Coordinates of C-alpha atoms in Angstrom, one line a residue:
X699 CA -6.8 44.6 -9.2
X700 CA -9.1 42.9 -11.9
X701 CA -5.8 41.8 -13.6
X702 CA -4.3 40.5 -10.4
X703 CA -7.3 38.1 -9.8
X704 CA -7.5 37.3 -13.2
X705 CA -3.9 36.0 -13.4
X706 CA -4.2 34.2 -9.9
X707 CA -7.4 32.5 -11.2
X708 CA -5.6 31.3 -14.2
X709 CA -2.8 29.8 -12.0
X710 CA -5.2 28.1 -9.9
X711 CA -7.1 26.7 -12.9
X712 CA -3.8 25.2 -14.2
X713 CA -2.9 23.9 -11.0
X714 CA -6.3 22.2 -10.7
X715 CA -6.0 20.8 -14.3
X716 CA -2.7 19.5 -13.3
X717 CA -4.2 18.0 -10.1
X718 CA -7.1 16.6 -11.8
X719 CA -5.5 14.3 -14.3
X720 CA -4.5 10.7 -14.3
X721 CA -7.1 9.3 -12.0
X722 CA -6.6 5.4 -11.4
X723 CA -7.5 2.9 -9.0
X724 CA -4.4 0.8 -7.9
X725 CA -6.3 -2.2 -6.6
X726 CA -9.4 -4.1 -6.9
X727 CA -11.8 -3.9 -4.2
X728 CA -11.6 -7.2 -2.6
X729 CA -14.2 -8.2 -0.2
X730 CA -14.0 -4.8 1.9
X731 CA -14.8 -3.0 -1.4
X732 CA -12.0 -0.3 -1.4
X733 CA -12.7 1.8 -4.7
X734 CA -11.7 5.2 -4.2
X735 CA -9.8 6.9 -7.2
X736 CA -6.5 8.1 -6.9
X737 CA -4.7 11.0 -8.4
X738 CA -1.4 9.9 -9.9
X739 CA 1.3 12.4 -11.4
X740 CA 4.2 10.0 -11.4
X741 CA 4.4 6.6 -12.5
X742 CA 4.8 3.3 -10.6
X743 CA 8.4 2.7 -12.0
X744 CA 9.6 6.1 -10.8
X745 CA 8.4 5.7 -7.5
X746 CA 9.3 2.0 -7.3
X747 CA 12.9 2.8 -8.3
X748 CA 13.2 5.7 -5.8
X749 CA 11.7 3.3 -3.1
X750 CA 14.2 0.6 -4.0
X751 CA 17.1 3.0 -3.6
X752 CA 16.0 4.3 -0.5
X753 CA 15.3 0.9 1.0
X754 CA 18.8 -0.4 -0.1
X755 CA 20.3 2.6 1.7
X756 CA 18.3 2.1 5.0
X757 CA 19.6 -1.6 4.8
X758 CA 23.1 -0.5 4.2
X759 CA 23.0 1.9 7.3
X760 CA 21.4 -0.8 9.4
X761 CA 24.1 -3.3 8.3
X762 CA 26.7 -0.9 9.0
X763 CA 25.5 -0.2 12.6
X764 CA 24.9 -4.1 13.0
X765 CA 21.1 -3.4 13.5
X766 CA 19.8 -5.6 10.5
X767 CA 18.5 -8.9 11.2
X768 CA 20.3 -9.4 14.6
X769 CA 17.7 -11.9 16.0
X770 CA 17.5 -14.9 13.7
X771 CA 14.4 -16.2 15.5
X772 CA 12.4 -12.8 15.2
X773 CA 13.4 -12.4 11.7
X774 CA 12.5 -15.9 10.6
X775 CA 9.2 -15.2 12.6
X776 CA 8.3 -11.8 10.8
X777 CA 9.1 -13.3 7.4
X778 CA 6.9 -16.5 7.8
X779 CA 4.1 -14.1 8.9
X780 CA 4.6 -11.7 6.0
X781 CA 5.0 -14.6 3.4
X782 CA 1.4 -15.9 4.4
X783 CA 0.1 -12.2 3.9
X784 CA 2.0 -11.6 0.7
X785 CA 0.4 -14.7 -0.6
X786 CA -2.9 -13.1 -0.5
X787 CA -1.9 -9.8 -2.1
X788 CA -3.0 -10.7 -5.6
X789 CA -6.7 -10.6 -4.4
X790 CA -6.2 -7.0 -4.6
X791 CA -3.3 -6.7 -7.0
X792 CA -2.5 -9.8 -9.4
X793 CA 0.8 -8.1 -10.5
X794 CA 2.0 -8.1 -6.9
X795 CA 2.8 -11.7 -7.3
X796 CA 5.8 -10.6 -9.5
X797 CA 7.0 -7.9 -7.1
X798 CA 10.5 -8.4 -5.6
X799 CA 9.2 -8.5 -2.1
X800 CA 11.9 -8.1 0.7
X801 CA 11.3 -8.5 4.5
X802 CA 13.7 -7.4 7.1
X803 CA 14.0 -6.6 10.7
X804 CA 15.8 -3.8 12.3
X805 CA 16.9 -3.5 15.9
X806 CA 15.3 -0.3 17.1
X807 CA 13.1 0.2 20.0
X808 CA 10.5 2.3 18.1
X809 CA 7.4 0.2 17.8
X810 CA 7.2 1.0 14.0
X811 CA 7.1 -0.6 10.6
X812 CA 6.8 0.3 7.0
X813 CA 6.3 -1.3 3.6
X814 CA 7.8 1.0 0.6
X815 CA 6.5 0.8 -3.1
X816 CA 7.1 -2.5 -4.7
X817 CA 7.1 -4.6 -1.5
X818 CA 10.0 -3.5 0.6
X819 CA 9.2 -4.2 4.3
X820 CA 10.8 -3.1 7.3
X821 CA 9.8 -4.3 10.9
X822 CA 11.4 -2.6 14.0
X823 CA 12.2 -5.0 16.8
X824 CA 10.5 -2.5 19.3
X825 CA 7.2 -3.4 17.6
X826 CA 7.4 -6.7 18.9
X827 CA 9.2 -6.6 22.2
X828 CA 7.6 -3.6 23.4
X829 CA 4.1 -4.4 22.6
X830 CA 4.5 -8.1 22.9
X831 CA 2.6 -8.9 19.9
X832 CA 1.3 -12.3 19.1
X833 CA 1.5 -13.5 15.4
X834 CA -2.0 -12.5 14.6
X835 CA -1.3 -9.0 16.2
X836 CA 1.9 -8.7 14.1
X837 CA 0.2 -9.8 11.1
X838 CA -2.5 -7.0 11.5
X839 CA 0.6 -4.6 11.6
X840 CA 2.3 -6.0 8.6
X841 CA -1.0 -6.4 6.6
X842 CA -1.7 -2.9 7.2
X843 CA 1.9 -2.0 5.7
X844 CA 1.7 -4.2 2.8
X845 CA -1.9 -2.6 2.0
X846 CA -0.1 0.9 1.7
X847 CA 2.3 -0.5 -0.8
X848 CA -0.5 -2.1 -2.9
X849 CA -2.6 0.9 -2.8
X850 CA 0.6 2.7 -3.9
X851 CA -0.2 5.5 -1.4
X852 CA 3.7 6.8 -1.4
X853 CA 3.0 7.4 -5.1
X854 CA -0.2 9.1 -4.2
X855 CA 1.2 11.3 -1.6
X856 CA 4.4 12.1 -3.9
X857 CA 1.7 13.0 -6.6
X858 CA 0.1 15.4 -4.0
X859 CA 3.1 17.2 -3.1
X860 CA 4.4 17.7 -6.6
X861 CA 0.9 19.0 -7.6
X862 CA 1.0 21.4 -4.9
X863 CA 4.5 22.5 -5.6
X864 CA 3.9 23.1 -9.3
X865 CA 0.5 24.7 -8.6
X866 CA 1.9 27.0 -5.9
X867 CA 4.8 27.8 -8.1
X868 CA 2.3 28.9 -11.0
X869 CA 0.3 30.8 -8.6
X870 CA 3.0 32.6 -6.9
X871 CA 4.6 33.4 -10.2
X872 CA 1.6 34.9 -11.8
X873 CA 0.4 36.7 -8.8
X874 CA 4.1 37.9 -7.6
X875 CA 3.4 36.3 -4.1
X876 CA 6.4 36.8 -1.6
X877 CA 8.4 33.7 -0.4
X878 CA 6.5 34.0 3.1
X879 CA 3.1 34.1 1.6
X880 CA 4.1 31.1 -0.4
X881 CA 5.1 29.3 2.8
X882 CA 1.7 30.2 4.5
X883 CA 0.0 28.8 1.3
X884 CA 1.9 25.5 1.3
X885 CA 1.0 24.9 4.8
X886 CA -2.7 25.9 4.0
X887 CA -2.9 23.5 1.2
X888 CA -1.2 20.8 3.5
X889 CA -3.9 21.1 6.2
X890 CA -6.5 21.3 3.7
X891 CA -5.5 18.6 1.3
X892 CA -2.7 16.4 2.6
X893 CA -3.9 15.6 5.9
X894 CA -7.4 14.4 5.0
X895 CA -6.2 12.3 2.3
X896 CA -3.5 10.9 4.9
X897 CA -6.2 9.8 7.1
X898 CA -8.0 8.2 4.2
X899 CA -4.9 6.2 3.3
X900 CA -4.5 5.1 6.8
X901 CA -8.1 3.8 6.8
X902 CA -7.8 2.2 3.4
X903 CA -4.5 0.3 4.7
X904 CA -6.6 -0.6 8.0
X905 CA -9.4 -2.5 6.2
X906 CA -7.5 -3.8 3.4
X907 CA -5.1 -5.4 6.1
X908 CA -7.8 -6.8 8.0
X909 CA -8.8 -8.9 4.9
X910 CA -5.4 -9.9 4.0
X911 CA -4.8 -11.3 7.5
X912 CA -8.2 -13.0 7.5
X913 CA -7.5 -14.7 4.4
X914 CA -3.9 -15.6 5.6
X915 CA -5.6 -17.3 8.4
X916 CA -5.1 -14.7 11.1
X917 CA -8.0 -13.8 13.3
X918 CA -8.9 -10.3 12.4
X919 CA -10.0 -9.4 16.2
X920 CA -6.3 -9.2 16.4
X921 CA -6.2 -5.9 14.7
X922 CA -8.4 -4.3 17.5
X923 CA -6.1 -6.0 20.1
X924 CA -3.1 -4.0 18.5
X925 CA -4.8 -0.6 18.8
X926 CA -5.6 -1.1 22.5
X927 CA -2.0 -1.9 23.2
X928 CA -0.9 1.0 21.3
X929 CA -3.2 3.3 23.2
X930 CA -2.2 1.4 26.5
X931 CA 1.5 2.3 25.6
X932 CA 0.6 6.0 24.8
X933 CA 0.9 5.6 21.2
X934 CA -2.4 6.6 20.0
X935 CA -1.3 9.5 18.2
X936 CA -3.2 12.4 20.1
X937 CA -5.9 14.5 18.9
X938 CA -7.5 13.3 15.6
X939 CA -7.6 17.0 14.2
X940 CA -4.6 17.8 12.0
X941 CA -3.2 14.0 12.7
X942 CA -2.0 12.0 9.8
X943 CA -3.7 8.8 11.4
X944 CA -7.1 8.2 12.8
X945 CA -7.2 8.5 16.5
X946 CA -7.1 5.1 18.4
X947 CA -10.8 5.0 19.5
X948 CA -12.0 6.1 15.8
X949 CA -9.6 3.3 14.5
X950 CA -10.8 0.5 16.9
X951 CA -14.5 1.2 16.0
X952 CA -14.0 1.2 12.3
X953 CA -12.1 -1.9 12.4
X954 CA -14.8 -3.6 14.6
X955 CA -17.5 -2.5 12.0
X956 CA -15.3 -4.2 9.3
X957 CA -14.4 -7.5 11.1
X958 CA -17.9 -9.2 10.4
X959 CA -17.1 -8.6 6.4
X960 CA -13.9 -10.7 6.5
X961 CA -14.7 -13.3 9.3
X962 CA -16.1 -15.7 6.8
X963 CA -12.7 -15.5 5.1
X964 CA -10.8 -16.2 8.4
X965 CA -13.2 -19.0 9.0
X966 CA -12.6 -20.5 5.4
X967 CA -8.9 -20.2 5.7
X968 CA -9.0 -22.0 9.0
X969 CA -10.6 -25.1 7.4
X970 CA -8.3 -25.0 4.3

């Protein structure tokens, strides 16, 4: 028994050492002061290459299905708003000015959007048509997604998954755990580690997106409007416990608390 626990502890310590390396902060704090350290086990180049390949595949599928940029006016609108936000990205990351940004619109009824590593943005048409978003409201969503890319949240999530995989493999090999036990351990690790971190990432993207839109001349109050519309449409995400996103009311409260911080930036942008 002593040998079992000694070996298990050794595996856990090895996993902890792996997870604890490469602490970085991917962005400058900006006016909102995002300063959390991030554990990265994969390089930016690796993740950007994987993201670029995945994005190209998504574009190919959408093009083949005649779903890519089918509405010229909508695509032009999304790209115009995105470019205003992208112009502010160097506030958080000077190197973002050199990214190969891409902005596209997919005809899809789902109210969704995403930005992959390196600045690959996709907006679903349903986000605009179903929620009837104003330019400022759309800027809030796109700014949020751009912030995910700036903070390299996908790289962070992949690093966490890699650390868990390697750590669990070490522990399983040393302790002789059966596969079903390993599966349960993976689930426990996901709930204990990945879920809270995912909520943290979402909150960071919210407040950074708020600053981006304010600097770009979009009223930050529109970010609150977006989540009110999401909740009215039944897209608040359900209970906050075990959710990868903050609940709608929590999100709105946090945004409202941050708006006074970025309002001077919006007022200055409007005067410029």
